[in-house]
Amino acid sequence: MLFVLGATKASAQTKGKVEVVKDPRVDTLIARRAELSKAVGVDQVTGFRVQLYTGANRKDAYAVQAKFQEQFPDIRSYVIYSEPNFKVRAGDFRTRIEAEKLQLEAKKYFTGTFIITEKINQPGADE
């Protein structure tokens, strides 16, 4: 039985040629996508934010954001709608330790804060 299996393996090793046929516009699209990625996504990296609020009430979300901005005017905050909830997230931190520092301070004003990982704006990219 091993002999038959070995013979099958030997006969399956034939050399061949692979020819790729594609529309030349594919290369143009790939190059264009790379240009757009550089132009739009250059300031986006994976990092950490502190989530301050999750709920279905839009007014509450914006009230939490306003309260946060009042307490922490130097830290950017974001209201994100992810059906069916609004989320308020703050900060653009490269390390979890930086986010933990904000979370510790924010706990004085907001309940149920936690740290999330997501695409952030590079700190200083908009200055």
XYZ file of N, CA and C in Angstrom:
381
model
N 0.813 -1.181 0.000
C 0.000 0.000 0.000
C 0.864 1.256 0.000
N 1.959 1.254 0.686
C 2.859 2.400 0.688
C 3.473 2.619 -0.689
N 3.696 1.553 -1.412
C 4.276 1.652 -2.738
C 3.337 2.393 -3.692
N 2.052 2.117 -3.636
C 1.070 2.764 -4.502
C 0.979 4.247 -4.167
N 0.984 4.559 -2.883
C 0.912 5.944 -2.455
C 2.140 6.725 -2.912
N 3.299 6.118 -2.833
C 4.538 6.767 -3.274
C 4.534 6.987 -4.778
N 3.989 6.070 -5.541
C 3.941 6.208 -6.994
C 2.996 7.335 -7.397
N 1.910 7.493 -6.677
C 0.957 8.562 -6.972
C 1.600 9.915 -6.717
N 2.345 10.017 -5.656
C 2.985 11.271 -5.313
C 4.023 11.662 -6.364
N 4.773 10.723 -6.850
C 5.804 10.996 -7.844
C 5.189 11.457 -9.161
N 4.071 10.895 -9.554
C 3.468 11.265 -10.832
C 2.758 12.619 -10.756
N 2.439 13.092 -9.555
C 1.731 14.358 -9.414
C 2.674 15.550 -9.459
N 3.974 15.302 -9.470
C 4.942 16.393 -9.452
C 5.398 16.738 -10.862
N 4.504 17.290 -11.627
C 4.864 17.727 -12.973
C 4.944 19.243 -12.972
N 5.841 19.752 -13.773
C 6.014 21.194 -13.848
C 4.982 21.771 -14.793
N 4.541 22.982 -14.460
C 3.556 23.641 -15.292
C 3.860 25.123 -15.375
N 3.025 25.808 -16.071
C 3.194 27.240 -16.265
C 1.889 27.930 -15.882
N 1.998 28.987 -15.074
C 0.830 29.749 -14.677
C 0.894 31.101 -15.390
N -0.176 31.428 -16.057
C -0.244 32.700 -16.750
C -1.369 33.521 -16.137
N -1.033 34.737 -15.703
C -2.018 35.613 -15.098
C -2.517 36.574 -16.166
N -3.813 36.540 -16.374
C -4.435 37.432 -17.345
C -5.307 38.409 -16.559
N -4.993 39.697 -16.683
C -5.775 40.692 -15.958
C -5.889 41.961 -16.786
N -6.899 42.685 -16.454
C -7.134 43.969 -17.105
C -6.046 44.935 -16.639
N -5.413 45.698 -17.518
C -4.366 46.634 -17.096
C -4.871 47.730 -16.160
N -6.169 47.943 -16.128
C -6.722 48.954 -15.230
C -6.641 48.529 -13.764
N -6.435 47.240 -13.511
C -6.310 46.760 -12.132
C -5.099 47.403 -11.463
N -3.975 47.467 -12.172
C -2.780 48.104 -11.615
C -3.023 49.585 -11.332
N -3.771 50.242 -12.207
C -4.102 51.648 -12.001
C -4.947 51.816 -10.744
N -5.935 50.934 -10.569
C -6.776 51.007 -9.377
C -5.979 50.757 -8.102
N -5.067 49.802 -8.142
C -4.235 49.504 -6.974
C -3.381 50.713 -6.612
N -2.791 51.348 -7.602
C -1.962 52.534 -7.356
C -2.812 53.678 -6.808
N -4.003 53.850 -7.356
C -4.895 54.925 -6.899
C -5.327 54.687 -5.450
N -5.618 53.444 -5.123
C -6.009 53.108 -3.745
C -4.882 53.411 -2.769
N -3.652 53.099 -3.164
C -2.504 53.388 -2.304
C -2.364 54.889 -2.082
N -2.571 55.684 -3.128
C -2.504 57.146 -2.999
C -3.573 57.659 -2.037
N -4.795 57.163 -2.192
C -5.891 57.600 -1.322
C -5.649 57.189 0.127
N -5.112 56.000 0.328
C -4.827 55.535 1.683
C -3.798 56.438 2.350
N -2.798 56.838 1.596
C -1.784 57.732 2.150
C -2.379 59.090 2.475
N -3.224 59.597 1.586
C -3.792 60.935 1.776
C -4.793 60.973 2.922
N -5.624 59.946 3.055
C -6.699 59.955 4.043
C -6.279 59.295 5.349
N -5.649 58.150 5.286
C -5.401 57.360 6.484
C -4.048 57.526 7.112
N -3.289 58.504 6.691
C -1.938 58.643 7.213
C -1.928 58.957 8.704
N -2.972 59.601 9.201
C -2.992 59.956 10.609
C -3.800 58.973 11.460
N -4.162 57.829 10.918
C -4.928 56.826 11.658
C -4.022 55.660 12.067
N -4.000 55.382 13.357
C -3.267 54.248 13.900
C -4.151 53.557 14.937
N -3.789 52.358 15.318
C -4.539 51.667 16.360
C -4.049 52.145 17.718
N -4.996 52.472 18.574
C -4.659 52.959 19.903
C -5.810 52.736 20.866
N -5.916 53.603 21.861
C -6.890 53.412 22.929
C -7.694 54.686 23.168
N -8.946 54.486 23.555
C -9.829 55.571 23.979
C -10.585 55.116 25.219
N -11.092 56.090 25.964
C -11.900 55.795 27.136
C -13.353 56.028 26.756
N -14.179 55.006 26.924
C -15.608 55.151 26.647
C -16.296 55.649 27.906
N -17.046 56.743 27.737
C -17.688 57.398 28.877
C -19.175 57.137 28.950
N -19.798 56.868 27.807
C -21.256 56.737 27.762
C -21.652 55.800 26.638
N -22.693 55.023 26.896
C -23.372 54.227 25.873
C -24.853 54.293 26.181
N -25.637 54.670 25.184
C -27.076 54.738 25.389
C -27.786 55.176 24.119
N -29.099 55.033 24.128
C -29.898 55.346 22.945
C -30.292 56.812 22.857
N -30.045 57.591 23.901
C -30.478 58.980 23.923
C -29.374 59.910 23.410
N -29.653 60.557 22.292
C -28.682 61.447 21.654
C -28.355 62.654 22.541
N -29.377 63.246 23.147
C -29.162 64.416 24.002
C -28.255 64.077 25.183
N -28.467 62.898 25.761
C -27.614 62.478 26.876
C -26.156 62.324 26.426
N -25.966 61.766 25.247
C -24.610 61.583 24.727
C -23.906 62.930 24.576
N -24.592 63.897 23.974
C -23.976 65.209 23.796
C -23.805 65.945 25.129
N -24.666 65.680 26.093
C -24.503 66.266 27.432
C -23.258 65.700 28.111
N -23.033 64.397 27.953
C -21.835 63.772 28.519
C -20.590 64.338 27.844
N -20.650 64.507 26.530
C -19.502 65.066 25.816
C -19.213 66.492 26.302
N -20.255 67.308 26.476
C -20.069 68.678 26.946
C -19.469 68.703 28.353
N -19.965 67.831 29.216
C -19.436 67.748 30.582
C -17.970 67.330 30.562
N -17.638 66.378 29.694
C -16.251 65.931 29.580
C -15.362 67.075 29.110
N -15.801 67.786 28.070
C -15.002 68.887 27.526
C -14.812 69.995 28.557
N -15.794 70.170 29.428
C -15.686 71.162 30.493
C -14.597 70.755 31.492
N -14.542 69.462 31.823
C -13.578 68.965 32.797
C -12.186 68.742 32.200
N -12.140 68.360 30.934
C -10.882 68.021 30.265
C -10.808 68.741 28.912
N -10.606 70.045 28.898
C -10.663 70.799 27.643
C -9.553 70.463 26.637
N -8.468 69.877 27.096
C -7.347 69.583 26.193
C -7.424 68.204 25.546
N -8.450 67.423 25.880
C -8.565 66.062 25.343
C -9.764 65.990 24.405
N -9.532 65.487 23.200
C -10.616 65.387 22.221
C -11.602 64.296 22.620
N -12.864 64.547 22.315
C -13.901 63.543 22.576
C -14.730 63.360 21.314
N -15.375 62.208 21.212
C -16.089 61.834 20.002
C -17.441 61.233 20.364
N -18.484 61.648 19.654
C -19.789 61.003 19.776
C -19.936 60.125 18.540
N -20.158 58.846 18.772
C -20.247 57.862 17.693
C -21.621 57.218 17.760
N -22.264 57.104 16.613
C -23.555 56.412 16.569
C -23.352 55.042 15.954
N -23.641 54.023 16.719
C -23.586 52.645 16.264
C -24.937 52.042 16.622
N -25.799 51.950 15.631
C -27.199 51.590 15.839
C -27.356 50.451 16.832
N -28.133 50.580 17.847
C -29.075 51.648 18.186
C -28.533 52.626 19.221
N -27.220 52.614 19.499
C -26.682 53.402 20.607
C -25.743 54.511 20.175
N -25.698 55.541 21.011
C -24.696 56.584 20.904
C -23.605 56.245 21.910
N -22.366 56.521 21.521
C -21.235 56.265 22.414
C -20.393 57.525 22.477
N -19.923 57.840 23.660
C -19.008 58.964 23.826
C -17.659 58.379 24.214
N -16.667 58.700 23.408
C -15.316 58.201 23.650
C -14.362 59.377 23.689
N -13.318 59.235 24.472
C -12.383 60.344 24.652
C -10.942 59.875 24.525
N -10.123 60.766 23.972
C -8.687 60.533 23.905
C -8.242 59.880 22.623
N -6.965 60.043 22.364
C -6.254 59.399 21.258
C -4.923 58.931 21.833
N -4.952 57.793 22.509
C -3.784 57.339 23.239
C -3.087 56.189 22.525
N -1.770 56.268 22.435
C -0.978 55.214 21.804
C -0.791 54.022 22.744
N -0.784 54.278 24.060
C -0.577 53.187 25.013
C -1.774 53.071 25.953
N -1.965 51.883 26.451
C -3.056 51.622 27.384
C -2.840 52.366 28.698
N -1.597 52.526 29.093
C -1.290 53.218 30.346
C -1.787 54.662 30.300
N -1.609 55.334 29.168
C -2.106 56.710 29.030
C -3.630 56.746 29.174
N -4.290 55.771 28.540
C -5.760 55.707 28.623
C -6.202 55.410 30.054
N -5.459 54.577 30.759
C -5.811 54.256 32.150
C -5.721 55.487 33.047
N -4.768 56.364 32.761
C -4.655 57.603 33.545
C -5.907 58.457 33.364
N -6.361 58.602 32.125
C -7.582 59.373 31.888
C -8.784 58.678 32.516
N -8.855 57.375 32.381
C -9.990 56.642 32.953
C -10.061 56.867 34.468
N -8.936 56.844 35.119
C -8.895 57.056 36.570
C -9.427 58.447 36.939
N -9.040 59.465 36.188
C -9.536 60.824 36.428
C -11.017 60.954 36.060
N -11.417 60.330 34.956
C -12.800 60.445 34.472
C -13.787 59.746 35.405
N -13.336 58.741 36.134
C -14.229 58.021 37.056
C -14.793 58.934 38.137
N -14.126 60.058 38.366
C -14.629 61.021 39.355
C -15.922 61.683 38.866
N -16.101 61.749 37.546
C -17.238 62.457 36.962
C -18.222 61.544 36.227
N -17.757 60.371 35.783
C -18.575 59.476 34.958
C -18.519 58.058 35.517
N -19.668 57.388 35.500
C -19.708 56.003 35.976
C -19.621 55.057 34.775
N -19.089 53.889 35.000
C -19.062 52.857 33.967
C -18.096 53.122 32.834
N -16.997 53.814 33.088
C -16.008 54.057 32.036
C -15.194 52.788 31.791
N -14.749 52.631 30.562
C -13.834 51.535 30.257
C -12.996 51.890 29.045
N -11.938 51.142 28.845
C -10.982 51.417 27.770
C -11.293 50.511 26.590
N -11.240 51.101 25.384
C -11.455 50.330 24.171
C -10.265 50.531 23.228
N -10.069 49.569 22.369
C -9.039 49.652 21.339
C -9.725 49.952 20.021
N -9.232 50.968 19.312
C -9.781 51.297 18.001
C -8.815 52.186 17.249
N -9.161 52.510 16.016
C -8.360 53.433 15.226
C -8.474 54.816 15.854
N -7.316 55.445 16.055
C -7.291 56.774 16.666
C -6.583 57.738 15.721
N -6.731 59.010 15.997
C -5.957 60.026 15.293
C -4.626 60.143 15.995
N -3.557 60.235 15.212
C -2.254 60.364 15.832
C -2.200 61.653 16.610
N -1.775 61.596 17.859
C -1.654 62.820 18.650
C -0.737 63.815 17.951
N -1.209 65.051 17.824
C -0.428 66.088 17.169
C -0.602 66.156 15.671
N -1.387 65.239 15.074
C -1.557 65.216 13.625
C -2.379 66.388 13.137
N -3.262 66.929 13.966
C -4.131 68.016 13.542
C -3.605 69.385 13.980
N -2.428 69.427 14.551
C -1.880 70.701 15.028
C -1.037 71.351 13.963
